Amino acid sequence: MAETKGTDAVEETESAIAANKPDSDASDHSDGCFRLSAVQLDPQSIQPANAETEHERSVAIYDLVEENSFQPVGHDEGGPYRLDLSMIERKLVLDIKRENGEQIATHILSLTPFRRIIKDYFLICDSYYEAIKTATPSRIEAIDMGRRGLHNEGSQILQSRLEGKIITDFPTARRLFTLICALHWRG
């Protein structure tokens, strides 16, 4: 009888553990569906660039698609999503579709809150690339810390501007901010 109670207790414990485990479909849903599967920069919105800049843009897109968390507010069915980024009349356009092309939402954001941070970010990036050539490692590190700080600030602004529209985690906001800079760059 003691063995039966012990077996029953083990079975109850196993049932309780199984009940609290996330359903494999649910965990796949949050990891696989609320994310971007493709990102495209509108070619009309960006200036032609040298090979190095084009490579940086491609890497930024690859990094974003590879790892992101992206959920349009009010769209609980999930994606994955395609995101087309463009600029129209100095405004950022985020056009969101499902992989099958079904339109989900289009958000238009003023770039005014980003102007100073993007300008400062480009200036410090220029300083960083110049410093790499001749500066001491400690100077390069100091400039890079400033660059990362500005990148973080821009990402925080982006997250606040997306509030009520798109839910992202901070690393996704950082990668999106990189692409906004790529769109904003005018040579």
mmCIF file of C-alpha atoms in Angstrom:
data_model
loop_
_atom_site.group_PDB
_atom_site.id
_atom_site.type_symbol
_atom_site.label_atom_id
_atom_site.label_comp_id
_atom_site.label_asym_id
_atom_site.label_seq_id
_atom_site.Cartn_x
_atom_site.Cartn_y
_atom_site.Cartn_z
ATOM 1 C CA MET A 1 0.000 0.000 0.000
ATOM 2 C CA ALA A 2 2.869 2.344 0.735
ATOM 3 C CA GLU A 3 4.208 1.583 -2.729
ATOM 4 C CA THR A 4 0.861 2.527 -4.271
ATOM 5 C CA LYS A 5 0.783 5.858 -2.433
ATOM 6 C CA GLY A 6 4.364 6.509 -3.526
ATOM 7 C CA THR A 7 3.530 5.674 -7.123
ATOM 8 C CA ASP A 8 0.411 7.850 -6.995
ATOM 9 C CA ALA A 9 2.431 10.752 -5.571
ATOM 10 C CA VAL A 10 5.016 10.389 -8.338
ATOM 11 C CA GLU A 11 2.263 10.273 -10.970
ATOM 12 C CA GLU A 12 0.584 13.363 -9.456
ATOM 13 C CA THR A 13 3.911 15.202 -9.437
ATOM 14 C CA GLU A 14 4.610 14.204 -13.041
ATOM 15 C CA SER A 15 1.091 15.338 -14.032
ATOM 16 C CA ALA A 16 1.590 18.679 -12.285
ATOM 17 C CA ILE A 17 4.945 19.173 -14.024
ATOM 18 C CA ALA A 18 3.435 18.255 -17.392
ATOM 19 C CA ALA A 19 0.522 20.658 -16.805
ATOM 20 C CA ASN A 20 2.937 23.531 -16.141
ATOM 21 C CA LYS A 21 5.198 22.811 -19.095
ATOM 22 C CA PRO A 22 4.588 25.115 -21.999
ATOM 23 C CA ASP A 23 2.809 23.439 -24.889
ATOM 24 C CA SER A 24 5.351 22.896 -27.659
ATOM 25 C CA ASP A 25 2.996 24.627 -30.099
ATOM 26 C CA ALA A 26 2.689 27.616 -27.765
ATOM 27 C CA SER A 27 6.434 27.996 -27.334
ATOM 28 C CA ASP A 28 6.944 27.634 -31.075
ATOM 29 C CA HIS A 29 4.192 30.234 -31.539
ATOM 30 C CA SER A 30 5.978 32.863 -29.453
ATOM 31 C CA ASP A 31 9.421 32.143 -30.868
ATOM 32 C CA GLY A 32 8.507 31.495 -34.493
ATOM 33 C CA CYS A 33 5.425 33.574 -35.162
ATOM 34 C CA PHE A 34 6.005 36.911 -33.483
ATOM 35 C CA ARG A 35 9.115 37.644 -35.451
ATOM 36 C CA LEU A 36 10.357 39.040 -38.734
ATOM 37 C CA SER A 37 11.271 36.609 -41.468
ATOM 38 C CA ALA A 38 12.265 39.255 -44.035
ATOM 39 C CA VAL A 39 13.246 42.925 -44.022
ATOM 40 C CA GLN A 40 13.702 45.134 -47.036
ATOM 41 C CA LEU A 41 14.959 48.695 -47.379
ATOM 42 C CA ASP A 42 13.193 50.636 -50.106
ATOM 43 C CA PRO A 43 15.836 51.307 -52.787
ATOM 44 C CA GLN A 44 14.189 54.667 -53.571
ATOM 45 C CA SER A 45 14.691 55.751 -49.947
ATOM 46 C CA ILE A 46 18.427 55.153 -49.735
ATOM 47 C CA GLN A 47 21.276 56.723 -51.596
ATOM 48 C CA PRO A 48 23.633 54.505 -53.577
ATOM 49 C CA ALA A 49 26.551 53.592 -51.360
ATOM 50 C CA ASN A 50 29.987 52.106 -51.607
ATOM 51 C CA ALA A 51 30.494 48.354 -51.244
ATOM 52 C CA GLU A 52 31.392 48.622 -47.553
ATOM 53 C CA THR A 53 28.194 50.496 -46.680
ATOM 54 C CA GLU A 54 26.075 48.098 -48.739
ATOM 55 C CA HIS A 55 27.724 45.211 -46.899
ATOM 56 C CA GLU A 56 26.958 46.839 -43.517
ATOM 57 C CA ARG A 57 23.305 47.256 -44.529
ATOM 58 C CA SER A 58 23.112 43.613 -45.606
ATOM 59 C CA VAL A 59 24.677 42.458 -42.342
ATOM 60 C CA ALA A 60 22.260 44.622 -40.325
ATOM 61 C CA ILE A 61 19.288 43.088 -42.170
ATOM 62 C CA TYR A 62 20.694 39.578 -41.742
ATOM 63 C CA ASP A 63 21.258 40.126 -38.003
ATOM 64 C CA LEU A 64 17.736 41.487 -37.562
ATOM 65 C CA VAL A 65 16.072 38.616 -39.424
ATOM 66 C CA GLU A 66 18.249 36.050 -37.662
ATOM 67 C CA GLU A 67 17.241 37.171 -34.155
ATOM 68 C CA ASN A 68 14.247 39.348 -33.348
ATOM 69 C CA SER A 69 11.016 39.693 -31.423
ATOM 70 C CA PHE A 70 8.349 41.595 -33.350
ATOM 71 C CA GLN A 71 4.618 41.728 -32.669
ATOM 72 C CA PRO A 72 2.225 44.216 -34.236
ATOM 73 C CA VAL A 73 -0.162 45.340 -31.484
ATOM 74 C CA GLY A 74 -3.638 43.886 -31.914
ATOM 75 C CA HIS A 75 -2.437 41.152 -34.220
ATOM 76 C CA ASP A 76 -2.507 38.085 -31.997
ATOM 77 C CA GLU A 77 -2.636 35.514 -34.798
ATOM 78 C CA GLY A 78 1.095 35.767 -35.328
ATOM 79 C CA GLY A 79 3.299 35.904 -38.377
ATOM 80 C CA PRO A 80 6.084 35.553 -39.228
ATOM 81 C CA TYR A 81 6.151 39.002 -40.784
ATOM 82 C CA ARG A 82 7.842 40.850 -43.619
ATOM 83 C CA LEU A 83 8.874 44.436 -42.941
ATOM 84 C CA ASP A 84 9.485 47.013 -45.653
ATOM 85 C CA LEU A 85 11.208 50.165 -44.415
ATOM 86 C CA SER A 86 11.076 53.350 -46.434
ATOM 87 C CA MET A 87 11.100 57.102 -46.071
ATOM 88 C CA ILE A 88 8.407 59.327 -47.492
ATOM 89 C CA GLU A 89 8.618 63.090 -46.994
ATOM 90 C CA ARG A 90 11.126 62.704 -44.145
ATOM 91 C CA LYS A 91 8.920 60.219 -42.327
ATOM 92 C CA LEU A 92 9.731 56.595 -41.589
ATOM 93 C CA VAL A 93 7.278 54.093 -43.060
ATOM 94 C CA LEU A 94 7.068 50.606 -41.560
ATOM 95 C CA ASP A 95 4.954 48.413 -43.832
ATOM 96 C CA ILE A 96 4.164 45.070 -42.184
ATOM 97 C CA LYS A 97 2.846 42.033 -44.031
ATOM 98 C CA ARG A 98 2.627 38.340 -43.362
ATOM 99 C CA GLU A 99 4.965 36.088 -45.307
ATOM 100 C CA ASN A 100 2.103 35.345 -47.722
ATOM 101 C CA GLY A 101 1.772 39.072 -48.532
ATOM 102 C CA GLU A 102 -1.344 39.733 -46.439
ATOM 103 C CA GLN A 103 -1.238 43.368 -45.292
ATOM 104 C CA ILE A 104 -1.122 43.709 -41.498
ATOM 105 C CA ALA A 105 -0.354 47.380 -40.797
ATOM 106 C CA THR A 106 1.493 50.427 -42.018
ATOM 107 C CA HIS A 107 2.931 52.818 -39.455
ATOM 108 C CA ILE A 108 4.348 56.223 -40.313
ATOM 109 C CA LEU A 109 6.678 57.809 -37.770
ATOM 110 C CA SER A 110 8.088 61.304 -37.728
ATOM 111 C CA LEU A 111 11.882 61.267 -37.749
ATOM 112 C CA THR A 112 12.063 64.549 -35.819
ATOM 113 C CA PRO A 113 12.729 62.809 -32.464
ATOM 114 C CA PHE A 114 15.601 60.908 -34.130
ATOM 115 C CA ARG A 115 17.315 63.759 -35.990
ATOM 116 C CA ARG A 116 19.752 64.870 -33.296
ATOM 117 C CA ILE A 117 20.619 61.343 -32.231
ATOM 118 C CA ILE A 118 21.177 60.180 -35.816
ATOM 119 C CA LYS A 119 23.341 63.220 -36.579
ATOM 120 C CA ASP A 120 25.416 62.637 -33.429
ATOM 121 C CA TYR A 121 25.575 58.914 -34.174
ATOM 122 C CA PHE A 122 26.985 59.520 -37.657
ATOM 123 C CA LEU A 123 29.528 62.009 -36.294
ATOM 124 C CA ILE A 124 30.759 59.591 -33.656
ATOM 125 C CA CYS A 125 30.852 56.730 -36.182
ATOM 126 C CA ASP A 126 33.062 58.887 -38.414
ATOM 127 C CA SER A 127 35.305 59.605 -35.412
ATOM 128 C CA TYR A 128 35.413 55.908 -34.607
ATOM 129 C CA TYR A 129 36.460 54.912 -38.144
ATOM 130 C CA GLU A 130 39.149 57.597 -38.145
ATOM 131 C CA ALA A 131 40.365 56.548 -34.691
ATOM 132 C CA ILE A 132 40.738 52.928 -35.780
ATOM 133 C CA LYS A 133 43.473 54.054 -38.163
ATOM 134 C CA THR A 134 45.685 55.919 -35.701
ATOM 135 C CA ALA A 135 44.342 56.207 -32.142
ATOM 136 C CA THR A 136 45.341 54.254 -29.069
ATOM 137 C CA PRO A 137 43.182 51.296 -28.025
ATOM 138 C CA SER A 138 41.882 53.220 -24.997
ATOM 139 C CA ARG A 139 40.799 56.142 -27.222
ATOM 140 C CA ILE A 140 39.083 53.750 -29.654
ATOM 141 C CA GLU A 141 37.309 52.058 -26.744
ATOM 142 C CA ALA A 142 36.122 55.406 -25.358
ATOM 143 C CA ILE A 143 34.716 56.457 -28.737
ATOM 144 C CA ASP A 144 33.080 53.056 -29.169
ATOM 145 C CA MET A 145 31.432 53.343 -25.744
ATOM 146 C CA GLY A 146 30.012 56.709 -26.795
ATOM 147 C CA ARG A 147 28.817 55.216 -30.075
ATOM 148 C CA ARG A 148 27.082 52.350 -28.278
ATOM 149 C CA GLY A 149 25.505 54.807 -25.833
ATOM 150 C CA LEU A 150 24.034 56.842 -28.686
ATOM 151 C CA HIS A 151 22.849 53.644 -30.368
ATOM 152 C CA ASN A 152 21.117 52.622 -27.131
ATOM 153 C CA GLU A 153 19.520 56.061 -26.813
ATOM 154 C CA GLY A 154 18.209 55.882 -30.380
ATOM 155 C CA SER A 155 16.862 52.394 -29.707
ATOM 156 C CA GLN A 156 15.035 53.578 -26.586
ATOM 157 C CA ILE A 157 13.478 56.448 -28.541
ATOM 158 C CA LEU A 158 12.396 53.961 -31.204
ATOM 159 C CA GLN A 159 10.802 51.648 -28.651
ATOM 160 C CA SER A 160 8.853 54.548 -27.152
ATOM 161 C CA ARG A 161 7.734 55.715 -30.638
ATOM 162 C CA LEU A 162 6.549 52.176 -31.435
ATOM 163 C CA GLU A 163 4.590 51.896 -28.191
ATOM 164 C CA GLY A 164 1.006 50.905 -28.937
ATOM 165 C CA LYS A 165 1.989 49.918 -32.493
ATOM 166 C CA ILE A 166 4.684 47.237 -32.392
ATOM 167 C CA ILE A 167 6.091 45.287 -29.449
ATOM 168 C CA THR A 168 9.817 44.580 -29.716
ATOM 169 C CA ASP A 169 12.557 43.630 -27.322
ATOM 170 C CA PHE A 170 15.548 45.941 -26.896
ATOM 171 C CA PRO A 171 17.966 43.984 -29.142
ATOM 172 C CA THR A 172 15.378 44.111 -31.952
ATOM 173 C CA ALA A 173 14.928 47.856 -31.420
ATOM 174 C CA ARG A 174 18.726 48.272 -31.662
ATOM 175 C CA ARG A 175 18.832 46.421 -34.973
ATOM 176 C CA LEU A 176 15.875 48.419 -36.305
ATOM 177 C CA PHE A 177 17.590 51.655 -35.271
ATOM 178 C CA THR A 178 20.632 50.582 -37.302
ATOM 179 C CA LEU A 179 18.390 50.236 -40.360
ATOM 180 C CA ILE A 180 16.726 53.595 -39.707
ATOM 181 C CA CYS A 181 20.204 55.103 -39.762
ATOM 182 C CA ALA A 182 20.858 53.304 -43.059
ATOM 183 C CA LEU A 183 17.705 54.869 -44.512
ATOM 184 C CA HIS A 184 18.493 58.274 -43.071
ATOM 185 C CA TRP A 185 22.035 58.362 -44.398
ATOM 186 C CA ARG A 186 22.365 60.803 -47.263
ATOM 187 C CA GLY A 187 26.022 60.419 -48.148
#
